[in-house]
Short mmCIF file of N, CA, C and O in Angstrom, two decimals:
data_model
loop_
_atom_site.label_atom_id
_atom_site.label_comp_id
_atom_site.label_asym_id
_atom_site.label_seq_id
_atom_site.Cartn_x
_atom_site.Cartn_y
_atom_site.Cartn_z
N UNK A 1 -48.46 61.61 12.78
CA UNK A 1 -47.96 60.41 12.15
C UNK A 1 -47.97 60.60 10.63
O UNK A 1 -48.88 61.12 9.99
N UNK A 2 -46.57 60.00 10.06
CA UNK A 2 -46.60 60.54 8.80
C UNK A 2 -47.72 59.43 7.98
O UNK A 2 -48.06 58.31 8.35
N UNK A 3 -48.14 60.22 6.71
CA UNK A 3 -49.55 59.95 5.96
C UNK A 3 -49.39 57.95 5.72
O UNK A 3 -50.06 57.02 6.17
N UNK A 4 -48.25 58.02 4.83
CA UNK A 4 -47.91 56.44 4.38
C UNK A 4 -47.87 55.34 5.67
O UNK A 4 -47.86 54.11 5.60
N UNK A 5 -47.85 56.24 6.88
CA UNK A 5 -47.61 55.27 8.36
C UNK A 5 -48.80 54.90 8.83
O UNK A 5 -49.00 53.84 9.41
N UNK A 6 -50.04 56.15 8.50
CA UNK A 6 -51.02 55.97 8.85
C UNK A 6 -51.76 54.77 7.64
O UNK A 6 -52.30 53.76 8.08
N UNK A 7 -51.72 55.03 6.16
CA UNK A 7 -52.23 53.90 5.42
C UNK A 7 -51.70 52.57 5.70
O UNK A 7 -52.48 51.62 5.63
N UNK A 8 -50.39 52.34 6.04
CA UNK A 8 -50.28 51.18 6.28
C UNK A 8 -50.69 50.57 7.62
O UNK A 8 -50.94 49.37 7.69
N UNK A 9 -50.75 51.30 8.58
CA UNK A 9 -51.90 50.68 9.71
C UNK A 9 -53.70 50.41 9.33
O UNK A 9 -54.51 49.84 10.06
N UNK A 10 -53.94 50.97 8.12
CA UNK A 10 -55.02 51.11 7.64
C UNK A 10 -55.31 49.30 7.02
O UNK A 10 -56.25 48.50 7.04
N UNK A 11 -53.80 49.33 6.49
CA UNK A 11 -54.00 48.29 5.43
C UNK A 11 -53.68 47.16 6.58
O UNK A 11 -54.13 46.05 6.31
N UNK A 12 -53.13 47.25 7.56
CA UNK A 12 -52.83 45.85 8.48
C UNK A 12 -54.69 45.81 9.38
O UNK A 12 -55.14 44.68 9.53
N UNK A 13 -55.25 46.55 9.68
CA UNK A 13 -55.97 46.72 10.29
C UNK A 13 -57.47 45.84 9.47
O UNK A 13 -58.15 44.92 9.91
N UNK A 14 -57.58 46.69 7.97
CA UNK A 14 -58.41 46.39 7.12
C UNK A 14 -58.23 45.24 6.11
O UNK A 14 -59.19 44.55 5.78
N UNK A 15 -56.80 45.02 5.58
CA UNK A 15 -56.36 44.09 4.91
C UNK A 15 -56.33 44.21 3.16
O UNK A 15 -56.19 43.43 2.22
N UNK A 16 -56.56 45.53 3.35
CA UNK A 16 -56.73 46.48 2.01
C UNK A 16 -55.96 48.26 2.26
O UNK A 16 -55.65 48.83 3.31
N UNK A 17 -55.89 48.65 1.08
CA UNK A 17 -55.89 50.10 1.35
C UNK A 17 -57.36 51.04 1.14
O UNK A 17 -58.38 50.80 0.51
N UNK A 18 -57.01 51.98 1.83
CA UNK A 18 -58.48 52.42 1.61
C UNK A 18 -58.82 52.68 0.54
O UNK A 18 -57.83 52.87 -0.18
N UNK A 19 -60.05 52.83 -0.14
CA UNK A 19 -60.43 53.15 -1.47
C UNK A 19 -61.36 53.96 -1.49
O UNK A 19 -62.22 53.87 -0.62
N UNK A 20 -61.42 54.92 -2.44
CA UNK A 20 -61.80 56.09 -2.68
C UNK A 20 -62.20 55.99 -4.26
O UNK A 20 -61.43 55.66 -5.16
N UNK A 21 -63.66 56.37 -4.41
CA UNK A 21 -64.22 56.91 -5.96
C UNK A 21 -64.61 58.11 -5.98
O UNK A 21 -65.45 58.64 -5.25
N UNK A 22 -63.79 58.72 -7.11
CA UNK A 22 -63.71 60.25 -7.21
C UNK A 22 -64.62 60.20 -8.58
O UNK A 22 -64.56 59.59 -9.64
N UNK A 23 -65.57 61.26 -7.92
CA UNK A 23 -66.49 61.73 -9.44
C UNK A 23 -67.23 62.69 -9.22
O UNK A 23 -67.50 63.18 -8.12
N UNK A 24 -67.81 63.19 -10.85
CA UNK A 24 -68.06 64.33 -10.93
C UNK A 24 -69.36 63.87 -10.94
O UNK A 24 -69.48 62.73 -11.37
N UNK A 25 -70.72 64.60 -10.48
CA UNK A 25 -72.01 64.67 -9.76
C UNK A 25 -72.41 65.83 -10.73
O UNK A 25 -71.74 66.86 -10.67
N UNK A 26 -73.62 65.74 -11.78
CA UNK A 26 -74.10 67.00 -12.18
C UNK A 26 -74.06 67.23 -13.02
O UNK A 26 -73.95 66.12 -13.54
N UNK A 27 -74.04 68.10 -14.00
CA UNK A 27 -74.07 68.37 -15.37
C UNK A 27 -72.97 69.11 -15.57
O UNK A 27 -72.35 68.73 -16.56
N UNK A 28 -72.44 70.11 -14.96
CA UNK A 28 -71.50 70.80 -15.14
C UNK A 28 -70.33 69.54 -14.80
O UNK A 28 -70.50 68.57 -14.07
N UNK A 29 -68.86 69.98 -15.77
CA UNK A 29 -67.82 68.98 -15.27
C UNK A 29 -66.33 69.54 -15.09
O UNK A 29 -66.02 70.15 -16.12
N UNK A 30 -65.59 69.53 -14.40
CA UNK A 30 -64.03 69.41 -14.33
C UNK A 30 -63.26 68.80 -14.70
O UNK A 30 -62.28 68.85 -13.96
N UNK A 31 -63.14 68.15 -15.56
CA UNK A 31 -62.28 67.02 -16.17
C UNK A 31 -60.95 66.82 -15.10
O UNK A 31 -60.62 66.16 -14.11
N UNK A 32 -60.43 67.88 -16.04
CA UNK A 32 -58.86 68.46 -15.19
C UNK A 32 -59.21 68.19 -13.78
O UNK A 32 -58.99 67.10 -13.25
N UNK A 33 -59.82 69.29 -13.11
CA UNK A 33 -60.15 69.07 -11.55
C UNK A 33 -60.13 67.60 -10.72
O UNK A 33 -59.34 67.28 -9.84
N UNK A 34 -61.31 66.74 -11.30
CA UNK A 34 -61.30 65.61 -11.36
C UNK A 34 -60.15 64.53 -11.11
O UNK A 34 -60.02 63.68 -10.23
N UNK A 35 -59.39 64.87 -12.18
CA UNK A 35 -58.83 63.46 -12.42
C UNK A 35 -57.41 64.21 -11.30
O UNK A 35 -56.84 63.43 -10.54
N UNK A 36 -57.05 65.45 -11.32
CA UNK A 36 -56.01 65.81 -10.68
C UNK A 36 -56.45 65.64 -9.49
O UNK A 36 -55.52 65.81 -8.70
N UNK A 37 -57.53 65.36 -8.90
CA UNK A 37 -58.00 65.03 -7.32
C UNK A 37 -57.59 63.31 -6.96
O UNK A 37 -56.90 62.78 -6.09
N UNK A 38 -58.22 62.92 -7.87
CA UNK A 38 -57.71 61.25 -8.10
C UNK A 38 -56.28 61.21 -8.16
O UNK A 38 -55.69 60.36 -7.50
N UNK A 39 -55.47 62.26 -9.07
CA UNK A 39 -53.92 61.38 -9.29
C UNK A 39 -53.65 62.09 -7.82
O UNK A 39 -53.59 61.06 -7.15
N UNK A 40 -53.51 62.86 -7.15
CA UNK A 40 -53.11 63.35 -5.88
C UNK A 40 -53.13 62.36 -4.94
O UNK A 40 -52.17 61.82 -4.39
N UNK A 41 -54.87 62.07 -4.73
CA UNK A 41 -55.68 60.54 -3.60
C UNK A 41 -54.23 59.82 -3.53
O UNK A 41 -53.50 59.69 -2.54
N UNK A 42 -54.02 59.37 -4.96
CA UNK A 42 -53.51 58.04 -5.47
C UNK A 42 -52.07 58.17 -4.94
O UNK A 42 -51.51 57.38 -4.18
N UNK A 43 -51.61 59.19 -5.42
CA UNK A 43 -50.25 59.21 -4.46
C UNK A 43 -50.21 59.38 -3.28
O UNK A 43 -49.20 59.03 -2.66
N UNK A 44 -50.98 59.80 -2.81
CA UNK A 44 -51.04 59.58 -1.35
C UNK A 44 -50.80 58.19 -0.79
O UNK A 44 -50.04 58.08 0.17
N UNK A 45 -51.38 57.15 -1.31
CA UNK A 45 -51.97 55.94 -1.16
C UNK A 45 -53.06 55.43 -0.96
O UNK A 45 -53.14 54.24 -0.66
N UNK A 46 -53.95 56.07 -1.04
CA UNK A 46 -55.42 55.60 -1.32
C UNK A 46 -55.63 54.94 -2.75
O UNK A 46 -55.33 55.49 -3.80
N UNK A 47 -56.19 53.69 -2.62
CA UNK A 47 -56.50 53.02 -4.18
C UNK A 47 -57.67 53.87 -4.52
O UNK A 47 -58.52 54.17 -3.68
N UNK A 48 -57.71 54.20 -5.61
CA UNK A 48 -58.58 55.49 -6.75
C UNK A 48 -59.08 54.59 -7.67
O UNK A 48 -58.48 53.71 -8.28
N UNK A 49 -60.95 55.08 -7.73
CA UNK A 49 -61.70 54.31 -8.71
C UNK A 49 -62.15 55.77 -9.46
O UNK A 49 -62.80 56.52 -8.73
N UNK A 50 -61.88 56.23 -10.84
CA UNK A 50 -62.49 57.15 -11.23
C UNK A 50 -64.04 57.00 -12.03
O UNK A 50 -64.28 56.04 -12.75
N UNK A 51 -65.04 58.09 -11.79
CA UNK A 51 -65.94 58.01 -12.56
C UNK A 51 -66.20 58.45 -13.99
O UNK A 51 -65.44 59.29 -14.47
N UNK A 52 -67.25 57.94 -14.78
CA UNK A 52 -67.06 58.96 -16.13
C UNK A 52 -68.40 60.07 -15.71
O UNK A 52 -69.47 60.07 -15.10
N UNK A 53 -67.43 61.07 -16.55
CA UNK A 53 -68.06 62.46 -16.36
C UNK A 53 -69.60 62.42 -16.47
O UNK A 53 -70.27 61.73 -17.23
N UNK A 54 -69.97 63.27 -15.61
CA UNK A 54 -71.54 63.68 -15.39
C UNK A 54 -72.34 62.92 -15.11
O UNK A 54 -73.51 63.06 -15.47
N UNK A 55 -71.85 61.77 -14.27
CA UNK A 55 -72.26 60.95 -12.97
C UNK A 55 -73.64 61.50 -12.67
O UNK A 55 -73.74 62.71 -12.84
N UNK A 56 -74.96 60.70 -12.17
CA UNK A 56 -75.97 60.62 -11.48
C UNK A 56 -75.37 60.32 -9.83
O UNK A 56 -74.21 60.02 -9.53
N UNK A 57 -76.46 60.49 -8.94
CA UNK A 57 -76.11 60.25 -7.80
C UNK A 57 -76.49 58.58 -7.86
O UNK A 57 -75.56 57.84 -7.55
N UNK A 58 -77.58 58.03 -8.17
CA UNK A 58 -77.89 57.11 -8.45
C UNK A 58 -76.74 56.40 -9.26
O UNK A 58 -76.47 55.37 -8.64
N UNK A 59 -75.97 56.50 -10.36
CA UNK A 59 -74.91 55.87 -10.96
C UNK A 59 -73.68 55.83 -9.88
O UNK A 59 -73.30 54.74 -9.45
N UNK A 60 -73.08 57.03 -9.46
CA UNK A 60 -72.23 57.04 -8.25
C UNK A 60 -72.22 55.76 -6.92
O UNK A 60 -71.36 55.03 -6.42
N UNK A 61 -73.44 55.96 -6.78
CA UNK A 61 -73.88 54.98 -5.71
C UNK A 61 -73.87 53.52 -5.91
O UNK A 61 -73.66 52.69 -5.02
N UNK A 62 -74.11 53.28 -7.12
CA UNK A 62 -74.08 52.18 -7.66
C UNK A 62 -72.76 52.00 -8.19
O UNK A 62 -72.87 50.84 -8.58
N UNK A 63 -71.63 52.33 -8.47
CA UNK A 63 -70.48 52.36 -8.76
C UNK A 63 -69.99 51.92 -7.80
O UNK A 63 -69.48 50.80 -7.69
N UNK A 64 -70.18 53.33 -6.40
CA UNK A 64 -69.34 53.04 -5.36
C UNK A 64 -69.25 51.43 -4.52
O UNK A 64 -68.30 50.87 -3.96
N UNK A 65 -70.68 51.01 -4.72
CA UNK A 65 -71.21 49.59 -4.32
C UNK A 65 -70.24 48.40 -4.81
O UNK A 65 -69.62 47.51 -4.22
N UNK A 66 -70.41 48.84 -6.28
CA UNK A 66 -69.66 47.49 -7.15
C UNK A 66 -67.90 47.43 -7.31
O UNK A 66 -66.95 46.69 -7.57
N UNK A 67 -68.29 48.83 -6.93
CA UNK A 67 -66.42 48.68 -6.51
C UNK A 67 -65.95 48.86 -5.29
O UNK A 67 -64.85 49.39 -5.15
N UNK A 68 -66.92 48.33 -3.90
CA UNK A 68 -66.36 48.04 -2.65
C UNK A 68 -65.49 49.18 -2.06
O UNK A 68 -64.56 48.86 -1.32
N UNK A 69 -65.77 50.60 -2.37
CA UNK A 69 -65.17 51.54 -2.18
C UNK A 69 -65.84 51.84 -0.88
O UNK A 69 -66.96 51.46 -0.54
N UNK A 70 -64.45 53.06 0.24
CA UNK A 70 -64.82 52.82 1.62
C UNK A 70 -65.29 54.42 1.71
O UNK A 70 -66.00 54.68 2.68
N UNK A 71 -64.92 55.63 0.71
CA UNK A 71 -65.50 56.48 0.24
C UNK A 71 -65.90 57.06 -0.87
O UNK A 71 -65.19 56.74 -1.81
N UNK A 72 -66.98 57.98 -1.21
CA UNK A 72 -67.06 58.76 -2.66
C UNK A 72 -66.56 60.18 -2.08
O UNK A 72 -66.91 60.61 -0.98
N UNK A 73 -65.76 60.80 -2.90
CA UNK A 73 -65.32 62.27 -2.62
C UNK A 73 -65.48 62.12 -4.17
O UNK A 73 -65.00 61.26 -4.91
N UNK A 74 -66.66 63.69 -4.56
CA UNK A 74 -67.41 64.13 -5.02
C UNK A 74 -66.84 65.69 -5.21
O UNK A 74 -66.81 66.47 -4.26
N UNK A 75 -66.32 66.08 -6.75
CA UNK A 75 -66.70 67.40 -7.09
C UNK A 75 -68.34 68.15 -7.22
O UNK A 75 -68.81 68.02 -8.35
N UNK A 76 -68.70 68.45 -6.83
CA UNK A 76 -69.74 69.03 -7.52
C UNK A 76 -69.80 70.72 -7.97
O UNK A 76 -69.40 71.61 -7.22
N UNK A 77 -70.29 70.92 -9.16
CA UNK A 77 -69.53 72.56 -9.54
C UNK A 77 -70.72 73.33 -9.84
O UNK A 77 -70.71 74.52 -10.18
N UNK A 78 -71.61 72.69 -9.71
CA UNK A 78 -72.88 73.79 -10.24
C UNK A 78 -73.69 74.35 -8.36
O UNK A 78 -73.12 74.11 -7.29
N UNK A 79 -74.70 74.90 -8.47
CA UNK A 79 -75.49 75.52 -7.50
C UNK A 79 -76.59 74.10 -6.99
O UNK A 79 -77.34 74.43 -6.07
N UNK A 80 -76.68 73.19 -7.29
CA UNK A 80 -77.35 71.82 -6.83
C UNK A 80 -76.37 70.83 -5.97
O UNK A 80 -76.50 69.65 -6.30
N UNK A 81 -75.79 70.97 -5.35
CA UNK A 81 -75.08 70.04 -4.59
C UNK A 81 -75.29 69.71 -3.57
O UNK A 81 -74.78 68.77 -2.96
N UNK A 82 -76.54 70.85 -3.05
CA UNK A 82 -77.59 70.24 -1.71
C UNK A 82 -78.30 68.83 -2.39
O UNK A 82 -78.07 67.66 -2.11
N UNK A 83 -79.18 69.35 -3.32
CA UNK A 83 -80.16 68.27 -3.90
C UNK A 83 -79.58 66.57 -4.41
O UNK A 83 -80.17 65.50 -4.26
N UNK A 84 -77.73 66.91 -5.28
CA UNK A 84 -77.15 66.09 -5.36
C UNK A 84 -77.03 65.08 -4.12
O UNK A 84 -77.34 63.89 -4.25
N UNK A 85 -76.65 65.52 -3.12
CA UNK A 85 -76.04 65.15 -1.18
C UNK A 85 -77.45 64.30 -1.06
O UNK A 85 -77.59 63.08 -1.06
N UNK A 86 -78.43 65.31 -0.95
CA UNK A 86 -79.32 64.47 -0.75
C UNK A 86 -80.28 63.38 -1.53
O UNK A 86 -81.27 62.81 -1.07
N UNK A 87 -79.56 63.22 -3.12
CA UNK A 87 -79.97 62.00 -3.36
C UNK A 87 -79.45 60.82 -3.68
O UNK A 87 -79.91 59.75 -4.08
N UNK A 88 -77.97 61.38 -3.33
CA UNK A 88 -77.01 60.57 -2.73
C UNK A 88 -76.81 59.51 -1.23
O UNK A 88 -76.49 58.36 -0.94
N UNK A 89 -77.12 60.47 -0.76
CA UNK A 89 -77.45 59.75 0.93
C UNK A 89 -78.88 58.49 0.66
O UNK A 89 -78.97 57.37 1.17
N UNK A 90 -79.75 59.10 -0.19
CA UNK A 90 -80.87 58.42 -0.07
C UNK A 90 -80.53 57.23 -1.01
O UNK A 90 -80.77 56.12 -0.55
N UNK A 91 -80.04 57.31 -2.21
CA UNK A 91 -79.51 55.59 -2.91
C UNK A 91 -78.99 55.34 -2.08
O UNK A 91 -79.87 54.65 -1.56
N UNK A 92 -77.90 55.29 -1.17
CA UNK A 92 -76.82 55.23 -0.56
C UNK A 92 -77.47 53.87 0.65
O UNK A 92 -77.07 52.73 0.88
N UNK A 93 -79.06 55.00 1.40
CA UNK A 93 -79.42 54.34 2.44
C UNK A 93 -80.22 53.22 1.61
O UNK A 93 -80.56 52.32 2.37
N UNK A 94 -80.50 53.06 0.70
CA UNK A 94 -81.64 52.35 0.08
C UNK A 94 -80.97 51.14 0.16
O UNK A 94 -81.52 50.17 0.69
N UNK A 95 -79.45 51.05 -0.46
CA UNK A 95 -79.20 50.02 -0.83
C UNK A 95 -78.33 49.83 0.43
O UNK A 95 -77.13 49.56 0.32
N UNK A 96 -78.96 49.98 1.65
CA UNK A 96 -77.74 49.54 2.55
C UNK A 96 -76.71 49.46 2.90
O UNK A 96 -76.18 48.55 3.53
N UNK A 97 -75.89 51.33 2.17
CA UNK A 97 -74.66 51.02 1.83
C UNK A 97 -74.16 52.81 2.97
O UNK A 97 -73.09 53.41 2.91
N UNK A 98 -75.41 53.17 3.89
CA UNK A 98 -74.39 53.85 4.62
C UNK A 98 -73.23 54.00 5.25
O UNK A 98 -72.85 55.03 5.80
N UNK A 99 -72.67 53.03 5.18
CA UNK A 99 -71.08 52.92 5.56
C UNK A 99 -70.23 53.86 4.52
O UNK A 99 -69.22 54.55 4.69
N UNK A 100 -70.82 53.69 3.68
CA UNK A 100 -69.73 54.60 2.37
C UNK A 100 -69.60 56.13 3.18
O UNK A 100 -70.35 56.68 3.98
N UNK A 101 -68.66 56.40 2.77
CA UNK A 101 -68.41 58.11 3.53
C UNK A 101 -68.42 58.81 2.30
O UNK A 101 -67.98 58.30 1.27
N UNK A 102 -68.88 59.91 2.36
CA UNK A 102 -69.44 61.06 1.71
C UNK A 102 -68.27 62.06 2.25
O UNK A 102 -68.07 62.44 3.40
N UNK A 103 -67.52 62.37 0.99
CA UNK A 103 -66.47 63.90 1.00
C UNK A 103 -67.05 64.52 -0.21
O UNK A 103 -67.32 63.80 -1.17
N UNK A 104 -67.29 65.92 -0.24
CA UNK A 104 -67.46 67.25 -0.66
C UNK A 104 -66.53 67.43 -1.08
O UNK A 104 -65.58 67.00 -0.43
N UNK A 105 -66.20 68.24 -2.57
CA UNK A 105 -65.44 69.33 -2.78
C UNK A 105 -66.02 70.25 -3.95
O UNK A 105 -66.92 69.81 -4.65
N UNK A 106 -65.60 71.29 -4.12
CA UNK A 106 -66.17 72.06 -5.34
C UNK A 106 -66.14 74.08 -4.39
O UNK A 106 -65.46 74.60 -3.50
N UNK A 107 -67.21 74.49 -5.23
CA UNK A 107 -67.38 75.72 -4.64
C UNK A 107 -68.29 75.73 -3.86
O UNK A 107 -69.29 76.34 -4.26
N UNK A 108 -68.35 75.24 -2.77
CA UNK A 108 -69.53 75.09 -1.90
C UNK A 108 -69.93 76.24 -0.89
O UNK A 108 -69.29 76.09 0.15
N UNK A 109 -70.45 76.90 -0.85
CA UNK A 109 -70.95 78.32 -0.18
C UNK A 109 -71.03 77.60 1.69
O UNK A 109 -71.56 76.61 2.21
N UNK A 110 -70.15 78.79 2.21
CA UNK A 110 -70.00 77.75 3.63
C UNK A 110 -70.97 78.21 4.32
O UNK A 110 -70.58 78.16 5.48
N UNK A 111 -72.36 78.78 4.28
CA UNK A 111 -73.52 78.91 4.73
C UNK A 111 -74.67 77.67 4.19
O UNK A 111 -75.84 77.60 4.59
N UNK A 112 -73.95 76.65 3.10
CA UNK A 112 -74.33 75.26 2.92
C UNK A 112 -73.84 74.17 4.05
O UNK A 112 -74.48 73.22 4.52
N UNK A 113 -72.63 74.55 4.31
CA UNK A 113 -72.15 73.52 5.16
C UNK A 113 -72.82 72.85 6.10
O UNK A 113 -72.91 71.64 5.88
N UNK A 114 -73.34 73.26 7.14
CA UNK A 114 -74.31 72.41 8.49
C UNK A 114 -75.08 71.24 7.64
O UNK A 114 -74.94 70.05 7.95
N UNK A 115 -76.32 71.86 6.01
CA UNK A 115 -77.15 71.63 5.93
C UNK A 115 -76.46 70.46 5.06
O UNK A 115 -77.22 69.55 4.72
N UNK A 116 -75.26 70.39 4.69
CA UNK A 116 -74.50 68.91 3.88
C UNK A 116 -74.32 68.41 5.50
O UNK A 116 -75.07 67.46 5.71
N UNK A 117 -73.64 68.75 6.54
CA UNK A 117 -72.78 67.93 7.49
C UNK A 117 -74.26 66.80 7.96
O UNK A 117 -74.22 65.57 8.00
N UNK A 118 -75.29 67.56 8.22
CA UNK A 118 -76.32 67.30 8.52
C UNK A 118 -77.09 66.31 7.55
O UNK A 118 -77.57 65.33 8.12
N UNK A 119 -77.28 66.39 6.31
CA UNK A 119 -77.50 65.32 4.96
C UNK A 119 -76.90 64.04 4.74
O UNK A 119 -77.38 63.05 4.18
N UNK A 120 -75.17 64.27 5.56
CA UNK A 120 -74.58 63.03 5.38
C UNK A 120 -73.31 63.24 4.98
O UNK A 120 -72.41 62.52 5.40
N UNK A 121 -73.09 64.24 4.14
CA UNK A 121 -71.75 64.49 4.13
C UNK A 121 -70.57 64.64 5.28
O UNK A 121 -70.71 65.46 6.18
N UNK A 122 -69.60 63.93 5.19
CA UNK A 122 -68.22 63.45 6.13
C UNK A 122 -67.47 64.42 6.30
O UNK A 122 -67.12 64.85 7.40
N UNK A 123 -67.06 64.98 4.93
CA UNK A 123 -66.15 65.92 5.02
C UNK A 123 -66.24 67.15 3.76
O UNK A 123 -66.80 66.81 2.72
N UNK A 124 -65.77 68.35 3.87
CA UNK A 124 -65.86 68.99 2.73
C UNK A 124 -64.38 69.80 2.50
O UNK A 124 -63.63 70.44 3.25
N UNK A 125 -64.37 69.41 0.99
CA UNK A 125 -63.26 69.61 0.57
C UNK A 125 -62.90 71.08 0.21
O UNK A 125 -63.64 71.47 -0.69
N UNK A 126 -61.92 72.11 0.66
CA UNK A 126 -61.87 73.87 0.68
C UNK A 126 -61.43 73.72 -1.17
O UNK A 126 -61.92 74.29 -2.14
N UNK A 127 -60.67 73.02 -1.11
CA UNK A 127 -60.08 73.26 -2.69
C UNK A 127 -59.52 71.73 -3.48
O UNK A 127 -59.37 70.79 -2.71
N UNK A 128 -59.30 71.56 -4.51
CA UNK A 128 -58.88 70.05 -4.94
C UNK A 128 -57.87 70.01 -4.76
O UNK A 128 -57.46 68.94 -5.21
N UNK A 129 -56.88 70.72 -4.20
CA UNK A 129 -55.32 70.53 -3.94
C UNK A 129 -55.53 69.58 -2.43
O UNK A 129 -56.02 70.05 -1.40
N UNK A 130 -55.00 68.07 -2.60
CA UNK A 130 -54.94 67.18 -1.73
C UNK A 130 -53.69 67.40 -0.97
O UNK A 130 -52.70 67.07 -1.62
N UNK A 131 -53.32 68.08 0.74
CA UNK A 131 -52.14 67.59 0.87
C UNK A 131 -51.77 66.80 2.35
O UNK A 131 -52.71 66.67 3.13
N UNK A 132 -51.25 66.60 2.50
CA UNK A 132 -50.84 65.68 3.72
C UNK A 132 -52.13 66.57 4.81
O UNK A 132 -52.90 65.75 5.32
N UNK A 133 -52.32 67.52 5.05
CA UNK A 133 -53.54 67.73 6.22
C UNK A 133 -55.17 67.03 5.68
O UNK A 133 -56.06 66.44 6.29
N UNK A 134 -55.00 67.45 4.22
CA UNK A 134 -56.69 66.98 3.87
C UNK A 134 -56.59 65.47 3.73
O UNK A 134 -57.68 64.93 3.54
N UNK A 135 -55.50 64.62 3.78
CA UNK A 135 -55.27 63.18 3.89
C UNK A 135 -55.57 62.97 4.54
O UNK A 135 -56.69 62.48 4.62
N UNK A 136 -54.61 63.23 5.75
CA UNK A 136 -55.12 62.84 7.05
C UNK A 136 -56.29 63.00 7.61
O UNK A 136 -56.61 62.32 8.59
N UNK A 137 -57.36 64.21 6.89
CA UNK A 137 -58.45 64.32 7.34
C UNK A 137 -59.64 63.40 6.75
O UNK A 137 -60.80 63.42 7.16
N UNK A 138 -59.08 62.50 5.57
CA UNK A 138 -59.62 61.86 4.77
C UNK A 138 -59.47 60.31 6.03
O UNK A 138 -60.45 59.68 6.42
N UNK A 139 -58.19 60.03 6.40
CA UNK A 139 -58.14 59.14 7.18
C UNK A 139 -58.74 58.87 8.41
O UNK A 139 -58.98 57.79 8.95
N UNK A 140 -58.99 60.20 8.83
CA UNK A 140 -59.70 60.18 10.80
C UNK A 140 -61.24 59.95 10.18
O UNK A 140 -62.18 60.25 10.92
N UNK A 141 -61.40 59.64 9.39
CA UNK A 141 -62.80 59.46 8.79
C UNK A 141 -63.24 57.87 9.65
O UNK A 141 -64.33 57.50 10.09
N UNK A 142 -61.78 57.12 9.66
CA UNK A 142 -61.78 55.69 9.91
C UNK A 142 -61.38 55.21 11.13
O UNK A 142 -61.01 54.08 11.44
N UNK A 143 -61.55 56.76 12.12
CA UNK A 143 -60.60 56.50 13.69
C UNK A 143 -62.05 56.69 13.94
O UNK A 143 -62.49 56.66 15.09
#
């Protein structure tokens, strides 16, 4: 089913489009990366909340909260993105907000993977190029 067919069953279903906050986690940053992950989301049709650079997991979480977002998809670019995941999940559960879905992207070593799928992370992103397959994989998040 094409991508825009699937958001708009999203949006009759939910009464919104889905929303997504894209940010950077960490000290290291992508600017570029970043925001070209967001303008991609956005054309897709996902409504896009961006963060400012070098986000806490704790700030993220609290973002994602106040802006009623239904996921965070997360660059992270340095060698901490286990420790990030997991203190992410943990604001996340604190404030009662496990419903939020957790997407990955960055350089993530795929001998990390189980130990994110397992932490809480939803999905992980191979590269920031968004296209109609990683959409849709962004969407079965909600089947």
């Amino acid at each position: 089913m094409p991508i825009k067919q699937r958001i708009e069953q999203f949006v009759k279903r939910e009464g919104r489009r889905p929303r997504i906050l894209v940010s950077t986690v960490g000290h290291k940053s992508h600017d570029p990366d970043y925001r070209l992950l967001a303008s991609l989301l956005a054309e897709t049709g996902f409504d896009v909340d961006i963060s400012p650079l070098h986000q806490t997991p704790p700030g993220t979480a609290r973002m994602a909260i106040e802006n009623d977002v239904h996921i965070i998809c997360f660059l992270c670019t340095g060698a901490d993105h286990i420790e990030l995941v997991t203190q992410l999940v943990k604001v996340l559960k604190a404030e009662s907000a496990e419903n939020i879905r957790i997407v990955i992207g960055g350089a993530i070593p795929r001998s990390d993977y189980d130990f994110l799928f397992d932490a809480g992370v939803d999905q992980i992103l191979h590269s920031v190029q968004i296209d109609t397959a990683a959409a849709n994989r962004i969407l079965d998040l909600f089947d």
